[in-house]
Short mmCIF file of C-alpha atoms in Angstrom, two decimals:
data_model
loop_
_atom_site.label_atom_id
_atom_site.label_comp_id
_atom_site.label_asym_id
_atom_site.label_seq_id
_atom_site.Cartn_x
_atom_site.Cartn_y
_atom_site.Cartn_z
CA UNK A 1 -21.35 30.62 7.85
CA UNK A 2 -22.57 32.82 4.76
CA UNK A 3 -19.72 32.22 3.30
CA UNK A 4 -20.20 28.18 3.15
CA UNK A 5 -23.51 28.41 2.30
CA UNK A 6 -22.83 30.64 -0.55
CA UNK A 7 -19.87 28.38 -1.50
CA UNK A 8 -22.70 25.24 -1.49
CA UNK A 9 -24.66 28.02 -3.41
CA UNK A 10 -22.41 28.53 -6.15
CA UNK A 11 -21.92 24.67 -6.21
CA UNK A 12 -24.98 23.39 -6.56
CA UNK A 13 -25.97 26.06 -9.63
CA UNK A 14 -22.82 25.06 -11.22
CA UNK A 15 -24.01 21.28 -11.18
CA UNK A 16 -27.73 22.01 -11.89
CA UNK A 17 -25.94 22.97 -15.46
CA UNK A 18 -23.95 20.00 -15.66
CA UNK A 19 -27.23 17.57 -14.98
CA UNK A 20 -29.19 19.09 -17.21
CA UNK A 21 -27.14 18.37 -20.18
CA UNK A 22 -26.25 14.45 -18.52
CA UNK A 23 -29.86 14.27 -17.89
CA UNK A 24 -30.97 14.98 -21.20
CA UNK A 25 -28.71 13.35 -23.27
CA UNK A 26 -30.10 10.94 -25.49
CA UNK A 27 -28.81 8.38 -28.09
CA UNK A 28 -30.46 6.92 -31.46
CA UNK A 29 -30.21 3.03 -31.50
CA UNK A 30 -28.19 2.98 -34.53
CA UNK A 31 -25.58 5.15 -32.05
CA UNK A 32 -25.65 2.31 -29.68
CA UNK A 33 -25.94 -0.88 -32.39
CA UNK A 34 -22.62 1.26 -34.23
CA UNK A 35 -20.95 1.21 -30.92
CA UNK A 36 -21.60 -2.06 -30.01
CA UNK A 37 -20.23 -2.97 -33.61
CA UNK A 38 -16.99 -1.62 -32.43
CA UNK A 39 -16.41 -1.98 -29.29
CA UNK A 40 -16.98 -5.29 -28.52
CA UNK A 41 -15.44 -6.35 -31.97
CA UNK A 42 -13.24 -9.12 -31.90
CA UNK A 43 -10.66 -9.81 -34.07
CA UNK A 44 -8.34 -12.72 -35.94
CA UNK A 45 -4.47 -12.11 -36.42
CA UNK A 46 -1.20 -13.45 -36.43
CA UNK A 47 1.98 -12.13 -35.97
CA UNK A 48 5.52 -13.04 -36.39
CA UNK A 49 8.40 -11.26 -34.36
CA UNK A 50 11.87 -11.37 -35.74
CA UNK A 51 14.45 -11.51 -32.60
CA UNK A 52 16.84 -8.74 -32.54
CA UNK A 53 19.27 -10.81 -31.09
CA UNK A 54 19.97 -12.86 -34.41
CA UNK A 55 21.52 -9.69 -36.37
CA UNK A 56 24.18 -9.06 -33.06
CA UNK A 57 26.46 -11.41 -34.36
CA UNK A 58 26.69 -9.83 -37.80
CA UNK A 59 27.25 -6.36 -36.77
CA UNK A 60 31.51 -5.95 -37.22
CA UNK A 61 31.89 -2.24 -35.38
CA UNK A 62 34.83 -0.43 -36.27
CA UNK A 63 36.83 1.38 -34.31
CA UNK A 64 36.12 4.38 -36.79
CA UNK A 65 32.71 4.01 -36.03
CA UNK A 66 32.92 4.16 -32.35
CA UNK A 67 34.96 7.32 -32.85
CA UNK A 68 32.78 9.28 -34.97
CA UNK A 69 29.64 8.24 -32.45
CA UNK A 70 31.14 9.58 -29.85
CA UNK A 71 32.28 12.76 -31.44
CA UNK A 72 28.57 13.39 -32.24
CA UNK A 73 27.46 12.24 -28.96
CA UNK A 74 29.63 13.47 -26.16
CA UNK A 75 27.11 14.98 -24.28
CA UNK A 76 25.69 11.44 -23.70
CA UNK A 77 28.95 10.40 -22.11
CA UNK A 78 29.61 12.85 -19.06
CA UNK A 79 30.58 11.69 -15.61
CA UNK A 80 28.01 13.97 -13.52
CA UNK A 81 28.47 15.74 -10.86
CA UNK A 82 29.69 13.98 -7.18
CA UNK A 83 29.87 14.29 -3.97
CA UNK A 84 31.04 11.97 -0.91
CA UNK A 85 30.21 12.51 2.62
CA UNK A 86 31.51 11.93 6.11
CA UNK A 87 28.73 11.84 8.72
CA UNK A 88 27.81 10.15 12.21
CA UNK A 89 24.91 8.15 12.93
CA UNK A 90 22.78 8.05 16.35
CA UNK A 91 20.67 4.80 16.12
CA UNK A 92 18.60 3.48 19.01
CA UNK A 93 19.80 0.35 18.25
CA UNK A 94 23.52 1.32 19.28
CA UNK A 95 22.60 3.37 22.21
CA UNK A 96 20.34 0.22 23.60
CA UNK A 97 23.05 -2.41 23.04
CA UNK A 98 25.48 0.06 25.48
CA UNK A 99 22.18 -0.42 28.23
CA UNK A 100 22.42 -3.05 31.04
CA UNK A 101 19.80 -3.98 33.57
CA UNK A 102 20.61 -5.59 36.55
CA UNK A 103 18.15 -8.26 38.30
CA UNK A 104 18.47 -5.86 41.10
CA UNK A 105 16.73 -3.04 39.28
CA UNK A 106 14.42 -4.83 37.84
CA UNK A 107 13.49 -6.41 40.87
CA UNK A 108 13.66 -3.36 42.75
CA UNK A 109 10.73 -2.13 39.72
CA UNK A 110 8.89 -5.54 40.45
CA UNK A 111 8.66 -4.60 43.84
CA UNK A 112 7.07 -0.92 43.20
CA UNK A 113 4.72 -2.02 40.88
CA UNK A 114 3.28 -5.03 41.92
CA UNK A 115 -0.26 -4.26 40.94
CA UNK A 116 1.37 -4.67 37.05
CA UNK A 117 1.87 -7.98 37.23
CA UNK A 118 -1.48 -9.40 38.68
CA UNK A 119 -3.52 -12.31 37.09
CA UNK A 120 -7.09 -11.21 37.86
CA UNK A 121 -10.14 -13.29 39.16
CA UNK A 122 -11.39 -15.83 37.29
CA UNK A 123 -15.40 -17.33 37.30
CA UNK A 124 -16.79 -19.85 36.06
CA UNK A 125 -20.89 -20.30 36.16
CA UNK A 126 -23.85 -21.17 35.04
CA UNK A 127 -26.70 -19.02 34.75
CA UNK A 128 -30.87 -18.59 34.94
CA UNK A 129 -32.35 -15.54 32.36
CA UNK A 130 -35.61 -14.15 33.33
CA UNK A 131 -35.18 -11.65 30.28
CA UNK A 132 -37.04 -8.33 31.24
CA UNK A 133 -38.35 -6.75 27.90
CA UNK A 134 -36.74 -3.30 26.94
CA UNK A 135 -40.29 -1.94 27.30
CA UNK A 136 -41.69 -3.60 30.12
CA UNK A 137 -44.06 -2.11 32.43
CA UNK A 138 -43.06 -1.47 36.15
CA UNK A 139 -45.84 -4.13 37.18
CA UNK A 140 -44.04 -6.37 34.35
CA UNK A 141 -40.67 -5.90 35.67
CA UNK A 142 -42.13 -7.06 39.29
CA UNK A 143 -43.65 -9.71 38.23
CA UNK A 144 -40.55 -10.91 36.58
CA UNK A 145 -38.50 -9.94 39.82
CA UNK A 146 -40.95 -12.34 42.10
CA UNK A 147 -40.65 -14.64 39.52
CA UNK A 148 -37.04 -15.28 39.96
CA UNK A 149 -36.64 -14.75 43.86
CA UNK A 150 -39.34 -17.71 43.79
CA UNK A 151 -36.90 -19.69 42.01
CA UNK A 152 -34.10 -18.89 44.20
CA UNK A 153 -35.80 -19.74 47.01
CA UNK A 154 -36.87 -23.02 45.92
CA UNK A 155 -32.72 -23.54 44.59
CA UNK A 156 -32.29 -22.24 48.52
CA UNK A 157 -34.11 -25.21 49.92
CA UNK A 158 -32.78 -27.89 46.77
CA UNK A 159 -29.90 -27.05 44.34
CA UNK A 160 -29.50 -29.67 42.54
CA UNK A 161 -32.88 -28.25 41.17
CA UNK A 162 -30.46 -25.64 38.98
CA UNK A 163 -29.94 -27.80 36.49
CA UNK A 164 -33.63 -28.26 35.85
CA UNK A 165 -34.41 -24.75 36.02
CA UNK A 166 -31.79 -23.92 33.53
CA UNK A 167 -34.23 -25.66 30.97
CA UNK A 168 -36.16 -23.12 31.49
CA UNK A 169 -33.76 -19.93 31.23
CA UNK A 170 -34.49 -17.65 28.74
CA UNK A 171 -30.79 -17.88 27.48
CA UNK A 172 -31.77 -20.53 24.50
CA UNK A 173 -28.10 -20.08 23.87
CA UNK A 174 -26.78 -21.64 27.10
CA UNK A 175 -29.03 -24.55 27.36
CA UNK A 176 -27.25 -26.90 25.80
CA UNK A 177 -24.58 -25.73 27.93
CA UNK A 178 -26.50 -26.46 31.17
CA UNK A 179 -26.35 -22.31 31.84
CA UNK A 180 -22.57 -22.86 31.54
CA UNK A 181 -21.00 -19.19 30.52
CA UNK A 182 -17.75 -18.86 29.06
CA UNK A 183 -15.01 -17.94 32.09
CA UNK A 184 -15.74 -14.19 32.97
CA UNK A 185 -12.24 -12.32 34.01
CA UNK A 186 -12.54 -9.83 36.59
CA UNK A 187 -12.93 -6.18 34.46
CA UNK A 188 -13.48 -7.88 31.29
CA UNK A 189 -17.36 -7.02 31.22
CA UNK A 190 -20.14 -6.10 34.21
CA UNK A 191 -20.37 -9.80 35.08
CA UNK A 192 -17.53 -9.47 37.18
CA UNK A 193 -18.75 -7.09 39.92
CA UNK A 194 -22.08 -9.74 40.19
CA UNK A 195 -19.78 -12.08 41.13
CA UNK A 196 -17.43 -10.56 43.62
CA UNK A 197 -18.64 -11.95 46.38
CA UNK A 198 -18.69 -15.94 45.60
CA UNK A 199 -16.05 -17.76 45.47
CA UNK A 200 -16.65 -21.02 46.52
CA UNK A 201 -17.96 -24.03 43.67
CA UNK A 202 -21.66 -24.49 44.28
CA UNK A 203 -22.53 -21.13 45.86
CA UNK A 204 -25.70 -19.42 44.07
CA UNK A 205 -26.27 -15.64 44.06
CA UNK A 206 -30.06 -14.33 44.77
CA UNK A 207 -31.60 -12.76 41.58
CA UNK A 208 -29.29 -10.11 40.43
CA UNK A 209 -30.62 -7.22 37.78
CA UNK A 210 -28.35 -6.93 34.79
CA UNK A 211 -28.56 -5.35 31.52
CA UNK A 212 -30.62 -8.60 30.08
CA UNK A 213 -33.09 -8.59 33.03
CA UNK A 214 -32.88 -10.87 36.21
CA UNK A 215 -30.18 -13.67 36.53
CA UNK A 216 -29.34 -15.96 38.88
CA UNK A 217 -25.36 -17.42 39.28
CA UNK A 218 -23.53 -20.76 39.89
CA UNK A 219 -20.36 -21.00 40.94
CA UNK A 220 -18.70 -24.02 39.09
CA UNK A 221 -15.29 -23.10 39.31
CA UNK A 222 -13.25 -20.03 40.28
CA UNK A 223 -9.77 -18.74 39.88
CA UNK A 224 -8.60 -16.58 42.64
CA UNK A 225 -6.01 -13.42 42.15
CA UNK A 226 -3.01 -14.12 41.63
CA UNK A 227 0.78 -12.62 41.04
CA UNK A 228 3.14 -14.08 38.39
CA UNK A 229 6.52 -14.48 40.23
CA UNK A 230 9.69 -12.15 39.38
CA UNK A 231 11.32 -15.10 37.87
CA UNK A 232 8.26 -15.08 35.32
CA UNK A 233 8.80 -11.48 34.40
CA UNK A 234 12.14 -10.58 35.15
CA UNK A 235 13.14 -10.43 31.16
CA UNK A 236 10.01 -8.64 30.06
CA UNK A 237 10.81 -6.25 33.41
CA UNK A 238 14.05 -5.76 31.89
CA UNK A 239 13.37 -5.49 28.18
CA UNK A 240 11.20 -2.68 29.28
CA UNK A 241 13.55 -0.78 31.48
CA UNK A 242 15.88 -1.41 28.83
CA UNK A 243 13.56 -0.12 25.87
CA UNK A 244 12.73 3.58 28.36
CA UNK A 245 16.35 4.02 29.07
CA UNK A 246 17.21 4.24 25.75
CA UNK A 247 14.60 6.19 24.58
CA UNK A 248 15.51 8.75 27.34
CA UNK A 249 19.06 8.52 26.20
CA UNK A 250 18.35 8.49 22.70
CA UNK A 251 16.37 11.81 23.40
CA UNK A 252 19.45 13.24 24.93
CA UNK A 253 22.01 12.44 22.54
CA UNK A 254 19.84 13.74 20.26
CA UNK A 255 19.76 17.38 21.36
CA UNK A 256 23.54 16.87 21.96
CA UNK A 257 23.91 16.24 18.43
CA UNK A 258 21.73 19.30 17.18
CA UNK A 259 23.56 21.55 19.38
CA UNK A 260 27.06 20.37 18.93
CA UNK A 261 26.86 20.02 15.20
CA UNK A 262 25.84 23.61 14.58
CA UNK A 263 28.29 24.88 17.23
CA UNK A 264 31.33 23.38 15.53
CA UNK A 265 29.73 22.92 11.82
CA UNK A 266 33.09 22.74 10.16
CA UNK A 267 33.88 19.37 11.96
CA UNK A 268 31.99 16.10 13.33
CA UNK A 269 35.12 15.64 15.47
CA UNK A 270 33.33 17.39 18.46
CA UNK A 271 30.09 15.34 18.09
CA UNK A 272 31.72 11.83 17.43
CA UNK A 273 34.08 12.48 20.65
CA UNK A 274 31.08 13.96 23.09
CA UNK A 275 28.55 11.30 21.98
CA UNK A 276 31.23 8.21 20.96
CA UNK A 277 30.58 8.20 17.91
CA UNK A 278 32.54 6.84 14.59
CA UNK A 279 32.66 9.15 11.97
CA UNK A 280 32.21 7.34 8.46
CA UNK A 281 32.48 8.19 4.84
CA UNK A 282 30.42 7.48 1.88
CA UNK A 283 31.44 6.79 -1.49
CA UNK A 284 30.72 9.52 -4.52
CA UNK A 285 27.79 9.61 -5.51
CA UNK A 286 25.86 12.12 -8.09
CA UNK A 287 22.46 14.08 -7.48
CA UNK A 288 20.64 11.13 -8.45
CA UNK A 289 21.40 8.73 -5.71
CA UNK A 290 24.08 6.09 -4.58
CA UNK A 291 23.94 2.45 -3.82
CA UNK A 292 24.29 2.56 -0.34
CA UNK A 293 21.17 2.84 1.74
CA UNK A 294 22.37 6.32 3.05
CA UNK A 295 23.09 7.96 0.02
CA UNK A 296 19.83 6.24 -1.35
CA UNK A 297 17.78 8.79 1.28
CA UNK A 298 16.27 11.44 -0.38
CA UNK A 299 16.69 13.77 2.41
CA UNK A 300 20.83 13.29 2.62
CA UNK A 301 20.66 13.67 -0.52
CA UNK A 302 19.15 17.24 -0.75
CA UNK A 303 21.43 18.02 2.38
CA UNK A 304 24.18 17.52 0.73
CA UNK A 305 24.23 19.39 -2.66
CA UNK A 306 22.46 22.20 -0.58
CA UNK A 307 24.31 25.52 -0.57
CA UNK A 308 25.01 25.12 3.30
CA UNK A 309 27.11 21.85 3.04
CA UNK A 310 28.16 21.99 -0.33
CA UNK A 311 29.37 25.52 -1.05
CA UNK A 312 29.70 26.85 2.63
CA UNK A 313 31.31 23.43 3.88
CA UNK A 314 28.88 23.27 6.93
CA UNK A 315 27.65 20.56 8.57
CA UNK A 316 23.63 19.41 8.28
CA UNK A 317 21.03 19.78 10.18
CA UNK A 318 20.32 16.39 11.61
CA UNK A 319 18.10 14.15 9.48
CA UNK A 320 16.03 11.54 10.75
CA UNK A 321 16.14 9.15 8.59
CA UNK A 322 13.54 6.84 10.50
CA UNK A 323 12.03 6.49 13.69
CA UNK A 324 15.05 5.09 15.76
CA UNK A 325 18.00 6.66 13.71
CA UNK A 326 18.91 10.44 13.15
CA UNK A 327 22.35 11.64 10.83
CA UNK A 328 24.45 14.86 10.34
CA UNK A 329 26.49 14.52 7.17
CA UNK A 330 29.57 17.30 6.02
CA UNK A 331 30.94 17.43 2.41
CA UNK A 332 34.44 15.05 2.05
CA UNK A 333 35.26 15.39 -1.61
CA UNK A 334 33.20 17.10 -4.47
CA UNK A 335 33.94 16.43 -7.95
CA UNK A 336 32.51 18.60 -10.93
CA UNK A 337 30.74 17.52 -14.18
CA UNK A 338 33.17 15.75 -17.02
CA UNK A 339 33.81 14.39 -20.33
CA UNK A 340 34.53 10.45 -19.96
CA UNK A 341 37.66 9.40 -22.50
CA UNK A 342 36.40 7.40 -25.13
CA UNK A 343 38.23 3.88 -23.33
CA UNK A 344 35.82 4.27 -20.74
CA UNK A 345 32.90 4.21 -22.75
CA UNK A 346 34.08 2.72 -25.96
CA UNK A 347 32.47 -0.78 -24.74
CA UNK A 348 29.34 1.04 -24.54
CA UNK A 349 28.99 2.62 -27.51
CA UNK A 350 29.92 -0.75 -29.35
CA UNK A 351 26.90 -2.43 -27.77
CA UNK A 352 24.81 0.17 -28.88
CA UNK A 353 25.64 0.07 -32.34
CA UNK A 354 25.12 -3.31 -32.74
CA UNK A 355 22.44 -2.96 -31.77
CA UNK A 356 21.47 -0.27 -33.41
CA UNK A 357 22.57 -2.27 -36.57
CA UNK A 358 20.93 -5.86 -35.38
CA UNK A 359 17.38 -3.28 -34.74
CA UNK A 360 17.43 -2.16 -38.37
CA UNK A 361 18.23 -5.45 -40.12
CA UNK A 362 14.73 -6.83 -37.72
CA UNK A 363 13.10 -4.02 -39.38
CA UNK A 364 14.14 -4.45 -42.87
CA UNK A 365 13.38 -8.29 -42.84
CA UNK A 366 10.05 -6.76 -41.08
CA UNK A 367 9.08 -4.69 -43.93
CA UNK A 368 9.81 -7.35 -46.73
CA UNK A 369 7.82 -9.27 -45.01
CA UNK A 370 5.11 -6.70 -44.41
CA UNK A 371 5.23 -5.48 -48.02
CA UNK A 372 4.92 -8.67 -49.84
CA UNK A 373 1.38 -11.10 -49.79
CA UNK A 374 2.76 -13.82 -49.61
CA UNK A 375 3.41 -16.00 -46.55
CA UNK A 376 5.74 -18.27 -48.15
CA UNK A 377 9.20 -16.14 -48.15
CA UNK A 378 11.63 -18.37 -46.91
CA UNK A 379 11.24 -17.19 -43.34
CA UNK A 380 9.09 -20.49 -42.04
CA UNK A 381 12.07 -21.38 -40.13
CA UNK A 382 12.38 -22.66 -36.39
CA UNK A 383 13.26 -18.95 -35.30
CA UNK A 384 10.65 -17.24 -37.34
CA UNK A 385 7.05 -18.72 -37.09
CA UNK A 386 3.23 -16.78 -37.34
CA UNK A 387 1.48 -16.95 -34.06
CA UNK A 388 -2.17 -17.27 -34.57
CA UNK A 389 -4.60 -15.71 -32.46
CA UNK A 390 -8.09 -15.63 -32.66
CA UNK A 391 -11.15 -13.99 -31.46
CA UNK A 392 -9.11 -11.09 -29.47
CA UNK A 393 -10.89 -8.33 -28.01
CA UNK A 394 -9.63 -5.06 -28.19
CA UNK A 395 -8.34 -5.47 -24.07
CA UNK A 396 -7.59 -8.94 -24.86
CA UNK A 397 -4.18 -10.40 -22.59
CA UNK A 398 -3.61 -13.33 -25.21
CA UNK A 399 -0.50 -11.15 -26.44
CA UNK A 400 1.79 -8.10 -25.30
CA UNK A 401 -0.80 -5.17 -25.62
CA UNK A 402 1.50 -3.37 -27.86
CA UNK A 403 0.59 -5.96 -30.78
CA UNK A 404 -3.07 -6.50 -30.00
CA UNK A 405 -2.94 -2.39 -30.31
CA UNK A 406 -1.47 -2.58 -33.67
CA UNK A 407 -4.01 -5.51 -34.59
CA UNK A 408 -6.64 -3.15 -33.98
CA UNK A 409 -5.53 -0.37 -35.89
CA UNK A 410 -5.15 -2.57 -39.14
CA UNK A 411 -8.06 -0.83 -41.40
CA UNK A 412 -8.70 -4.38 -43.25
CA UNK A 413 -8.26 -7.70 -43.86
CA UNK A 414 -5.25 -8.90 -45.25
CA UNK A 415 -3.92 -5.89 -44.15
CA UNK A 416 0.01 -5.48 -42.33
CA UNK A 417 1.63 -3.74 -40.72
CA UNK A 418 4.78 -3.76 -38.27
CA UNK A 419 5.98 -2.25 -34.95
CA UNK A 420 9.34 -2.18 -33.39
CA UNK A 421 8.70 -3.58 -29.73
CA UNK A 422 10.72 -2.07 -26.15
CA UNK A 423 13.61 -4.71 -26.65
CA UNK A 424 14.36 -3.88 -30.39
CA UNK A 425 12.74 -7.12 -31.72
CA UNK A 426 10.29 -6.68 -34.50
CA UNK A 427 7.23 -7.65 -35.06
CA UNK A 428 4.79 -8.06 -37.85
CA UNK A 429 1.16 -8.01 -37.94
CA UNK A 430 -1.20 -9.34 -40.40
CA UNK A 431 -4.95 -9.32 -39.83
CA UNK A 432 -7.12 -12.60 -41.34
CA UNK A 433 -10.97 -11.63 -40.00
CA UNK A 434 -13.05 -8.78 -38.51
CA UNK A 435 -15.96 -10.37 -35.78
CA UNK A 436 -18.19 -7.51 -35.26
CA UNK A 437 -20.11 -6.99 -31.83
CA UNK A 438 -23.47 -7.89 -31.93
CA UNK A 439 -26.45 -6.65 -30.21
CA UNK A 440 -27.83 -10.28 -29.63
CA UNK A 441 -25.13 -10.83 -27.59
CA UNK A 442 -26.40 -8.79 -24.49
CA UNK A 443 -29.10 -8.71 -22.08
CA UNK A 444 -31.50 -6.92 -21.05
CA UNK A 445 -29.36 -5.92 -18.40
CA UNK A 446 -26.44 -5.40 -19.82
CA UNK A 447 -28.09 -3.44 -23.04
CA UNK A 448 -29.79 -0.94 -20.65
CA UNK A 449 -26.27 -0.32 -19.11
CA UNK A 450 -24.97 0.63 -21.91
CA UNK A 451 -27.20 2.34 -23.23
CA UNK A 452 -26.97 5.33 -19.99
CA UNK A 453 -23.02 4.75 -20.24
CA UNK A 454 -23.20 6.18 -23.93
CA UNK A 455 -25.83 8.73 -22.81
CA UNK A 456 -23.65 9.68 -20.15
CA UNK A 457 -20.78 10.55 -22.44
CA UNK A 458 -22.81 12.26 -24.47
CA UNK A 459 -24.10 14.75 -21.92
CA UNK A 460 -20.68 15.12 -20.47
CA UNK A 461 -19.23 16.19 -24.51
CA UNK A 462 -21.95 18.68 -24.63
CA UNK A 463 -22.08 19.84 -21.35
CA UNK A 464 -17.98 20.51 -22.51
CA UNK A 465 -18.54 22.39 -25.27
CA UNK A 466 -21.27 24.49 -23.41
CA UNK A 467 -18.10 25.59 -21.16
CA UNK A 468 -15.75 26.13 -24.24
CA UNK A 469 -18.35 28.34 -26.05
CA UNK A 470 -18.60 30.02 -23.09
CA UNK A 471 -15.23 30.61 -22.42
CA UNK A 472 -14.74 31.51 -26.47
CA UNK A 473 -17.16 34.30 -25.82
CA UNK A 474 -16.49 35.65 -22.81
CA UNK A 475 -14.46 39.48 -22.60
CA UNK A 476 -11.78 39.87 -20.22
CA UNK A 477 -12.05 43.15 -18.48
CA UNK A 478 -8.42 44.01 -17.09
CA UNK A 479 -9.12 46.35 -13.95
#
């Protein structure tokens, strides 16, 4: 206990420090109006992006060129490491489908568990509420009690004097309803053991104390017990017998698996044959993954490049790869790292230098166009067009972020500039207006909330370099 509360100690003297410099941080209003300026500036651009694709067609690749890339590359073009597998795999799925219930056994269940297949007691009534408040006095409650045994006596001598009375229940809800409840299902709720003991339409209970005070009951209509036939259940009976059966097996063949796998762990011949299983086989894959769902898992995977399976040759320890499925995988074939022959890659390495070649032809016609003031350059062509935008904000989605970023960075107007974007094209920027953020633009509100945002930062900065002056003078003492 000392210890926590010298833990909540320490913690709350650390964070008096930290308020104190975010509580009494302060900025000037020029701070805020300067901030404002910028960060709700807007701006006005356009851009033009020059489609990489248009300069593939010119690129003419030699055969030299291929050559020499790969030469100075061949570390890019290594077939990695592989390894296929052979393995079994217990599924529920496979065990269940080998799982037949007969009617007789599931009748035979029926039988011993009757009390499973019951449709309980249904009522139907109306009601009188002579609410009893929660703080009623003992003479209250009485008087409350004679109250309704007077009105049951009366319904006693005339029922069709219910419906009257129900008027004046003090369930407002119900009235409407003429004291009609919705059906109450024997052990739903505590209505049910009021009720017990009618069962025929028309019969009224005396005054009966429940949770809400004193109520009299109507029968209107009642359901008795009753027991859905085998021919109702006998699927459900047998989906379930089916669905434990396997489970149990599936339990079972699952220790058989773990045992028999590390008893024989140079072969899954001793597994497959005890539990009928297939044994399969996986294509190579490398450290990174297959495509096949198995050699997707993380966890086979890891199995096998681990030193047990593939340097000792053992098999796994089972891995479950969900719920309802468990596998134990052995190395087949393991290849090593290589060099691939420049046939199996030359396609590659053509596509890349085009377009490596198409990129910086988009970035040469980028920088012409960057460099020169003038808009008129012969580029106003169907493929090559300016794209105005106005009024962006600095998070503005009117454009691919990448070029609203660069927009932003421009230092002026009339100023360029260009950026190469993820797909090679190239795009350049030019920026027509500056819209600074103004003050008169915000609230009350919304000025105030800015105001202890920039405060905010401004204790956090110092309350930073209070830690890093700290830290810059402190002495460490080696013992």
């Amino acid at each position: 206990q000392s210890s926590f509360q010298n833990e909540v100690k320490q913690g709350m003297l650390l964070n008096q420090q930290r308020f104190a410099f975010s509580g009494t941080s302060f900025a000037f209003q020029d701070e805020i109006e300067r901030f404002v300026k910028l960060y709700m500036q807007t701006r006005d651009y356009k851009y033009l992006t020059i489609p990489v694709a248009q300069f593939v067609k010119d690129a003419h690749i030699t055969d030299e060129q291929i050559k020499n890339y790969y030469e100075q590359h061949k570390r890019d073009f290594m077939d990695p490491e592989k390894v296929s597998l052979e393995y079994v795999l217990l599924s529920m799925n496979e065990v269940k489908k080998n799982i037949s219930i007969t009617s007789e056994e599931a009748k035979r269940f029926y039988d011993e568990n009757t009390s499973n297949y019951l449709t309980p007691a249904q009522w139907k009534v109306s009601h009188i509420l002579f609410t009893v408040p929660e703080n009623a006095s003992e003479e209250e409650q009485d008087k409350i009690q004679k109250i309704a045994e007077e009105a049951y006596s009366s319904l006693q001598k005339n029922p069709e004097q219910f419906t009257e009375m129900v008027k004046k229940s003090d369930d407002k809800l119900s009235i409407a309803e003429e004291g009609e409840l919705p059906w109450i299902t024997a052990g739903q709720n505590e209505y049910n053991k009021y009720l017990s003991q009618i069962t025929k339409p028309g019969q009224i209970t005396p005054p009966i104390r429940t949770p809400h005070g004193y109520e009299i009951f109507k029968l209107i209509d009642y359901k008795p017990v009753t027991t859905q036939s085998f021919a109702k259940v006998e699927s459900t009976i047998k989906e379930q017998l089916a669905n434990e059966t396997a489970q149990t097996r599936f339990s079972q063949a699952m220790e058989q698996l773990s045992d028999l796998s590390y008893q024989s762990p140079d072969s899954l011949s001793p597994v497959a044959d005890a539990l009928k299983l297939t044994i399969k086989q996986t294509d190579l894959f490398p450290r990174s993954g297959g495509v096949h769902e198995i050699t997707k898992n993380s966890q086979v995977i890891n199995a096998a490049y681990s030193h047990d399976v593939l340097q000792l040759g053992n098999n796994s320890e089972p891995i479950q790869l969900d719920n309802d499925s468990v596998i134990v995988v052995r190395l087949k074939d393991h290849t090593e790292q290589k060099q691939l022959p420049l046939t199996a890659v030359k396609t590659k390495i053509q596509s890349l230098l085009e377009k490596q070649y198409a990129e910086q032809r988009a970035k040469e016609l980028g920088d012409k166009i960057k460099d020169n003031n003038s808009t008129n350059m012969g580029f106003n062509s169907p493929e090559l067009k300016w794209n105005i935008i106005e009024s962006a904000a600095r998070d503005s989605d009117k454009v691919d972020a990448a070029i609203n970023e660069l927009a932003f960075s421009l230092p002026r107007v009339h100023a360029r500039d260009g950026i190469m974007l993820p797909n090679g094209d190239y795009t350049v920027v030019a920026l027509t207006a500056i819209h600074d953020g103004q003050m008169d633009s915000l609230d009350e509100e919304q000025k105030n909330s800015l105001e202890q945002q920039i405060e905010a930062s401004y204790g956090t900065m110092d309350y930073d370099l209070y830690v890093k002056s700290l830290i810059n003078q402190a002495t460490v003492t080696r013992n």
